[in-house]
Coordinates of C-alpha atoms and ligand atoms in Angstrom, one line a residue:
X165 CA -6.6 47.5 37.4
X166 CA -10.0 48.8 36.4
X167 CA -10.7 50.9 33.4
X168 CA -11.0 54.6 33.9
X169 CA -11.3 57.7 31.8
X170 CA -8.8 60.6 31.9
X171 CA -9.2 64.3 31.3
X172 CA -6.9 67.2 31.8
X173 CA -7.9 70.7 33.2
X174 CA -5.9 73.9 32.6
X175 CA -8.1 76.2 34.7
X176 CA -9.6 75.8 38.2
X177 CA -13.1 76.3 36.9
X178 CA -12.6 73.5 34.3
X179 CA -11.2 71.2 37.0
X180 CA -14.2 71.8 39.2
X181 CA -16.6 71.2 36.3
X182 CA -14.8 68.0 35.4
X183 CA -14.8 66.5 38.9
X184 CA -18.6 66.9 39.0
X185 CA -20.5 66.1 42.1
X186 CA -20.5 62.3 42.3
X187 CA -20.2 60.3 45.4
X188 CA -17.0 60.7 47.3
X189 CA -16.7 57.2 49.0
X190 CA -13.7 55.2 48.1
X191 CA -16.0 52.2 47.6
X192 CA -18.3 53.7 45.1
X193 CA -17.9 52.2 41.7
X194 CA -18.2 55.5 39.8
X195 CA -16.5 58.6 41.1
X196 CA -13.9 61.0 39.8
X197 CA -10.6 61.9 41.5
X198 CA -8.1 64.7 40.9
X199 CA -4.6 63.4 40.1
X200 CA -1.5 65.4 40.9
X201 CA 1.9 63.6 41.2
X202 CA 0.1 60.3 41.3
X203 CA 2.6 58.8 43.8
X204 CA -0.2 57.7 46.2
X205 CA -3.3 57.5 44.0
X206 CA -1.7 55.3 41.3
X207 CA -0.3 52.9 43.9
X208 CA -3.8 52.6 45.4
X209 CA -5.4 52.0 42.0
X210 CA -2.8 49.4 41.1
X211 CA -3.6 47.5 44.3
X212 CA -7.3 47.9 43.5
X213 CA -7.9 49.7 46.8
X214 CA -9.3 52.8 45.0
X215 CA -11.2 52.4 41.8
X216 CA -12.0 55.8 40.4
X217 CA -14.0 55.8 37.2
X218 CA -12.5 59.1 36.1
X219 CA -9.2 60.9 36.7
X220 CA -9.0 64.7 36.3
X221 CA -5.3 65.7 35.8
X222 CA -4.7 69.0 37.6
X223 CA -1.0 69.3 36.8
X224 CA -1.6 72.0 34.1
X225 CA -3.2 74.4 36.7
X226 CA -1.2 77.4 37.7
X227 CA -0.9 76.4 41.3
X228 CA 2.8 75.7 41.7
X229 CA 3.9 79.1 43.1
X230 CA 5.4 79.8 46.5
X231 CA 4.6 83.4 47.2
X232 CA 4.9 85.8 50.1
X233 CA 1.6 87.0 51.5
X234 CA 0.9 90.7 52.5
X235 CA 0.6 89.7 56.2
X236 CA 4.1 88.3 56.2
X237 CA 3.0 84.7 55.7
X238 CA 3.7 82.4 52.8
X239 CA 1.4 80.7 50.3
X240 CA 2.5 77.3 49.1
X241 CA 0.8 76.3 45.9
X242 CA -1.1 73.0 46.0
X243 CA 0.9 71.8 42.9
X244 CA 4.3 72.9 44.1
X245 CA 6.3 69.8 44.5
X246 CA 7.5 68.7 47.9
X247 CA 11.2 69.1 47.0
X248 CA 10.7 72.5 45.5
X249 CA 8.8 73.6 48.6
X250 CA 11.4 72.2 51.1
X251 CA 14.3 73.9 49.3
X252 CA 12.6 77.2 48.5
X253 CA 14.7 79.9 50.1
X254 CA 11.7 81.5 51.8
X255 CA 10.6 78.1 53.3
X256 CA 14.1 77.1 54.3
X257 CA 14.9 80.4 56.0
X258 CA 11.5 81.2 57.5
X259 CA 10.0 77.8 58.2
X260 CA 13.0 75.4 58.7
X261 CA 10.7 73.1 60.6
X262 CA 8.6 72.5 57.5
X263 CA 11.7 72.0 55.3
X264 CA 13.0 69.4 57.8
X265 CA 9.7 67.5 58.0
X266 CA 9.3 67.3 54.2
X267 CA 12.9 66.1 53.7
X268 CA 12.4 63.4 56.3
X269 CA 9.7 61.9 54.1
X270 CA 9.9 59.4 51.2
X271 CA 12.8 59.6 48.8
X272 CA 14.4 62.4 46.6
X273 CA 12.6 61.0 43.6
X274 CA 9.2 60.8 45.2
X275 CA 9.6 64.3 46.7
X276 CA 10.3 65.6 43.2
X277 CA 7.0 64.3 42.0
X278 CA 4.8 64.6 45.1
X279 CA 2.6 67.7 45.3
X280 CA 1.8 69.6 48.5
X281 CA -2.0 69.1 48.0
X282 CA -1.5 65.4 47.4
X283 CA 0.7 65.1 50.5
X284 CA -2.2 66.3 52.6
X285 CA -4.5 63.7 51.1
X286 CA -2.2 60.7 51.1
X287 CA -3.9 57.7 52.7
X288 CA -2.9 55.5 55.6
X289 CA -0.2 52.9 55.4
X290 CA -2.2 50.4 57.4
X291 CA -1.1 47.0 55.9
X292 CA -4.7 45.7 55.9
X293 CA -6.0 48.8 54.1
X294 CA -3.7 47.8 51.2
X295 CA -4.7 44.1 51.2
X296 CA -8.0 43.7 49.5
X297 CA -8.1 40.1 50.6
X298 CA -9.0 41.1 54.1
X299 CA -11.8 43.3 55.6
X300 CA -11.1 46.9 56.4
X301 CA -13.6 49.5 57.6
X302 CA -11.8 52.3 55.9
X303 CA -11.9 50.5 52.5
X304 CA -15.3 48.8 53.0
X305 CA -17.3 50.4 55.9
X306 CA -18.8 47.9 58.2
X307 CA -16.5 45.0 57.1
X308 CA -14.3 45.0 60.2
X309 CA -10.9 46.1 61.4
X310 CA -8.3 43.2 61.6
X311 CA -5.6 45.6 62.9
X312 CA -7.2 45.8 66.3
X313 CA -6.5 42.2 67.0
X314 CA -3.5 42.0 64.7
X315 CA -0.4 43.9 63.6
X316 CA -0.5 47.4 64.8
X317 CA 3.1 48.6 64.7
X318 CA 2.3 51.6 62.5
X319 CA -1.0 52.3 64.2
X320 CA -2.6 54.8 66.5
X321 CA -2.1 55.2 70.3
X322 CA -4.3 58.3 70.4
X323 CA -7.7 59.2 69.1
X324 CA -8.5 55.7 67.7
X325 CA -12.0 54.3 67.5
X326 CA -13.4 50.7 67.7
X327 CA -13.9 51.1 63.9
X328 CA -10.3 52.0 62.9
X329 CA -6.9 52.5 64.5
X330 CA -5.0 53.8 61.4
X331 CA -2.6 56.7 61.5
X332 CA -2.1 59.5 59.0
X333 CA 1.4 58.9 57.4
X334 CA 2.5 62.4 56.4
X335 CA 5.6 64.1 57.7
X336 CA 4.8 67.5 56.1
X337 CA 1.4 67.7 57.8
X338 CA 2.9 67.3 61.3
X339 CA 4.9 70.5 60.7
X340 CA 2.0 72.3 59.1
X341 CA -0.1 71.5 62.1
X342 CA 2.6 72.8 64.5
X343 CA 2.8 76.0 62.3
X344 CA -1.0 76.6 62.3
X345 CA -1.2 76.4 58.5
X346 CA -4.5 77.0 56.7
X347 CA -5.7 75.0 53.7
X348 CA -7.4 77.0 50.9
X349 CA -9.9 75.2 48.8
X350 CA -12.3 75.9 45.9
X351 CA -15.5 74.2 44.9
X352 CA -18.5 75.0 42.7
X353 CA -19.9 76.6 45.9
X354 CA -16.9 79.0 46.2
X355 CA -13.8 79.1 48.3
X356 CA -13.2 78.3 52.0
X357 CA -10.2 78.2 54.3
X358 CA -9.7 75.1 56.5
X359 CA -7.3 75.4 59.5
X360 CA -4.9 72.4 59.6
X361 CA -6.4 71.5 63.0
X362 CA -9.8 70.8 61.3
X363 CA -8.5 69.4 58.0
X364 CA -7.8 65.8 59.0
X365 CA -10.4 64.0 61.2
X366 CA -10.4 61.2 63.8
X367 CA -11.9 57.9 62.5
X368 CA -14.9 57.7 64.9
X369 CA -17.8 56.0 63.3
X370 CA -16.8 57.0 59.8
X371 CA -13.3 55.7 59.2
X372 CA -13.6 55.9 55.4
X373 CA -13.4 59.7 55.7
X374 CA -9.9 60.9 56.3
X375 CA -10.5 64.6 56.1
X376 CA -13.2 67.2 56.2
X377 CA -12.7 68.0 52.5
X378 CA -15.7 67.4 50.2
X379 CA -15.4 65.2 47.1
X380 CA -15.6 68.2 44.7
X381 CA -13.2 70.5 46.6
X382 CA -9.9 71.3 45.1
X383 CA -7.0 72.4 47.3
X384 CA -5.5 75.5 45.8
X385 CA -2.9 76.4 48.4
X386 CA -1.6 76.0 51.9
X387 CA -1.0 79.3 53.7
X388 CA 1.5 79.7 56.5
X389 CA 1.1 82.6 59.0
X390 CA 4.0 85.0 59.4
X391 CA 6.9 83.2 60.9
X392 CA 7.8 83.6 64.6
X393 CA 11.5 84.6 64.9
X394 CA 11.7 82.4 68.0
X395 CA 10.5 79.3 66.2
X396 CA 12.9 80.0 63.3
X397 CA 15.8 79.9 65.8
X398 CA 14.5 77.0 67.9
X399 CA 12.7 74.2 65.9
X400 CA 13.3 70.5 65.2
X401 CA 11.6 67.7 63.4
X402 CA 12.4 64.2 64.8
X403 CA 11.3 61.1 63.0
X404 CA 11.7 57.7 64.5
X405 CA 11.2 54.8 62.0
X406 CA 12.3 51.2 61.2
X407 CA 14.8 52.3 58.6
X408 CA 16.9 55.4 58.3
X409 CA 15.2 56.4 55.0
X410 CA 12.2 55.5 52.9
X411 CA 10.1 54.5 55.8
X412 CA 7.0 56.0 57.5
X413 CA 7.2 57.3 61.0
X414 CA 6.5 55.1 64.0
X415 CA 6.6 58.4 65.9
X416 CA 7.5 61.8 64.7
X417 CA 7.6 65.2 66.5
X418 CA 7.6 68.7 65.2
X419 CA 8.8 71.0 68.0
X420 CA 9.3 74.8 68.2
X421 CA 10.1 77.0 71.1
X422 CA 10.1 80.8 71.6
X423 CA 12.5 81.5 74.5
X424 CA 13.0 84.8 76.3
X425 CA 16.3 86.4 77.4
X426 CA 16.0 84.6 80.8
X427 CA 15.6 81.2 79.3
X428 CA 11.9 81.0 80.0
X429 CA 9.5 79.6 77.4
X430 CA 7.3 82.3 75.9
X431 CA 5.5 79.9 73.5
X432 CA 5.8 76.3 72.5
X433 CA 4.5 74.1 69.7
X434 CA 4.5 70.3 69.8
X435 CA 2.8 68.2 67.1
X436 CA 3.1 64.4 66.9
X437 CA 3.0 62.2 63.8
X438 CA 2.5 58.5 63.5
X439 CA 0.3 58.2 66.6
X440 CA -3.2 59.2 65.4
X441 CA -5.5 59.5 62.4
X442 CA -4.4 63.2 62.3
X443 CA -1.4 65.1 63.4
X444 CA -1.8 65.3 67.2
X445 CA -1.5 68.5 69.1
X446 CA -2.7 69.6 72.5
X447 CA -2.7 73.3 73.5
X448 CA -2.8 72.4 77.2
X449 CA 0.5 70.5 76.9
X450 CA 2.1 73.5 75.2
X451 CA 0.6 75.9 77.8
X452 CA 2.3 73.9 80.6
X453 CA 5.7 75.0 79.2
X454 CA 4.9 78.7 79.1
X455 CA 6.7 80.7 81.8
X456 CA 8.8 77.6 82.7
X457 CA 12.6 77.3 82.3
X458 CA 13.3 75.5 79.1
X459 CA 14.5 72.3 80.8
X460 CA 14.3 68.5 80.4
X461 CA 12.0 68.3 83.4
X462 CA 9.5 70.8 82.0
X463 CA 9.7 69.0 78.6
X464 CA 9.0 65.7 80.2
X465 CA 5.9 67.1 82.0
X466 CA 4.6 68.5 78.7
X467 CA 5.2 65.1 77.0
X468 CA 3.3 63.2 79.8
X469 CA 0.4 65.6 79.3
X470 CA 0.4 65.2 75.5
X471 CA 0.4 61.4 75.8
X472 CA -2.2 61.2 78.5
X473 CA -4.9 58.8 77.4
X474 CA -2.6 57.0 75.0
X475 CA -3.7 53.4 74.5
X476 CA -1.8 50.5 73.0
X477 CA -3.4 48.6 70.1
X478 CA -2.7 45.2 68.5
X479 CA -2.0 41.9 70.1
X480 CA 1.2 40.0 71.1
X481 CA 4.1 40.8 68.9
X482 CA 1.8 43.1 66.8
X483 CA 1.2 45.4 69.8
X484 CA 2.3 49.0 69.5
X485 CA 2.7 49.4 73.3
X486 CA 6.3 50.4 72.7
X487 CA 5.1 53.6 71.0
X488 CA 3.9 55.2 74.2
X489 CA 7.3 55.5 76.0
X490 CA 8.9 56.1 72.6
X491 CA 6.6 59.1 71.9
X492 CA 7.2 60.5 75.4
X493 CA 11.0 60.4 75.0
X494 CA 10.8 61.7 71.4
X495 CA 8.9 64.8 72.6
X496 CA 11.6 65.5 75.2
X497 CA 14.4 64.9 72.6
X498 CA 12.8 67.1 70.0
X499 CA 12.3 69.9 72.4
X500 CA 15.9 69.6 73.6
X501 CA 17.1 69.6 70.0
X502 CA 15.0 72.7 69.3
X503 CA 16.4 74.4 72.4
X504 CA 19.9 73.8 71.2
X505 CA 19.1 75.7 67.9
X506 CA 17.6 74.9 64.6
X507 CA 19.8 73.0 62.2
X508 CA 18.9 74.8 58.9
X509 CA 18.8 73.1 55.6
X510 CA 21.8 74.8 53.9
X511 CA 23.9 71.8 53.0
X512 CA 23.0 68.8 50.9
X513 CA 20.5 69.4 48.2
X514 CA 19.2 66.3 46.6
X515 CA 16.8 68.0 44.3
X516 CA 18.3 67.8 40.8
X517 CA 16.0 70.6 39.6
X518 CA 17.7 72.9 42.1
X519 CA 21.3 72.0 41.2
X520 CA 22.8 74.8 39.1
Ligands
LIG30 C1 7.5 54.5 48.6 C2 6.9 55.8 49.2 C3 7.4 56.3 50.4 C4 6.8 57.4 51.0 N1 7.3 57.9 52.2 C5 6.7 58.9 52.8 C6 7.2 59.4 54.0 O1 8.1 58.9 54.6 N2 6.5 60.5 54.5 C7 5.5 61.2 53.9 O2 5.0 62.2 54.4 N3 5.0 60.7 52.7 C8 5.6 59.6 52.1 N4 5.1 59.1 50.9 C9 3.9 59.7 50.4 C10 4.1 60.8 49.4 O3 4.5 62.0 50.2 C11 2.7 61.0 48.8 O4 2.4 59.9 48.0 C12 2.6 62.3 48.0 O5 2.8 63.5 48.9 C13 1.3 62.5 47.4 O6 1.3 63.6 46.5 P1 0.9 63.4 44.9 O7 0.9 64.7 44.3 O8 1.7 62.3 44.3 O9 -0.6 62.9 45.2 P2 -1.6 62.0 44.2 O10 -1.2 60.6 44.4 O11 -1.7 62.6 42.9 O12 -2.9 62.3 45.0 C14 -3.2 61.8 46.3 C15 -4.6 62.2 46.6 O13 -4.8 63.6 46.7 C16 -5.8 64.0 45.8 N5 -5.3 65.3 45.4 C17 -4.1 65.7 44.9 N6 -4.0 67.0 44.7 C18 -5.2 67.5 45.1 C19 -5.7 68.9 45.1 N7 -4.9 69.9 44.8 N8 -7.0 69.0 45.5 C20 -7.7 68.0 45.9 N9 -7.3 66.7 45.9 C21 -6.0 66.5 45.5 C22 -5.9 63.0 44.8 O14 -7.3 62.9 44.3 C23 -5.6 61.7 45.6 O15 -6.8 61.3 46.3 C24 5.7 58.0 50.3 C25 5.2 57.5 49.1 C26 5.8 56.4 48.5 C27 5.3 55.9 47.2
LIG31 S1 -6.9 50.3 61.1 FE1 -8.4 51.3 59.8 S2 -7.3 51.1 57.8 FE2 -6.4 49.6 59.1 S3 -7.6 47.7 58.9 FE3 -8.5 48.8 60.6 S4 -10.1 50.0 59.6 FE4 -8.7 49.4 58.0

């Protein structure tokens, strides 16, 4: 591991001053990074994938609250831990889709440490990205992408480029995308709000950039709009993976339905994880369901539309062609599960901090 300096900030202004305005590239020798739970950044530093010259500890900042907003929405502090967020009574009762997605990720220990802001900025789990012995355009722009002709099991089937076929690994972000969350950030230039749809980006010609966040911008909160009673009653998060726990999604689906008294769909949300460089959503696929009876046939039609243009990556046994039918079926199953009624998170609580 490389040497780095460490400082701590106890106010947002101080954090912004300390982060400075150095280059933001992961390959630059000297740049500063915020550190929250450290569950991703420290792994990347230990593997020599990221080499920040300076860490700014933001844990002392007062950004851990989960607070109701005047418009009926909810503000999730950037430093609220994933476990505290998932089990918070207002999240569990009003946004059960978000609770379910968070609890599908990582392990109890990691969720106790991982912050909401850090979850948004966790980096891809592409095997080659972590292996500094091989080229990788995300790590070293212009060096190449061995995944395209190699092992692509965890990789994209939608929105990839000829530079990078990586996926974003977060579960939480898939639900946030389905729920139209907005990310609030602060920088020396002031504050701005970034809709989840615009927060993560597709790789295109700049695969080293995962998001639209500037190097010196601090995430302060993630805001959720007022909950839809329909979605509270009918939502589901389905995660398909190689192991039942402690594994990243091959495909995941956040699904929510608002159904009228005649069983027709008033509104639908479908977001996919594990299939693209960002949580994948297509308003046209959702619109296809509106006014339709909530049925497997209608769900299958929406799934086909959502997956149109899907393309397998990788070669031979490394190919991820299996993901295309898997994603189609997962969308139908998630919508059927949502239709049957949300299973709320009222039982097992593995967060020791919450146990009385
Ligand atoms: C073994 C393992 C399994 C996992 N499994 C899953 C899984 O199944 N699903 C899943 O979704 N996740 C999974 N994760 C990832 C985990 O959720 C993330 O590591 C965690 O959410 C990152 O949060 P953190 O606070 O630890 O971030 P850190 O590691 O502290 O930071 C991550 C990045 O975010 C930046 N950052 C942090 N906070 C801010 C802020 N407020 N403003 C600006 N920048 C900020 C840092 O500079 C850094 O670049 C797993 C992790 C591990 C180690
Ligand atoms: S898919 Fe992206 S992250 Fe993985 S090796 Fe290719 S360029 Fe690197």
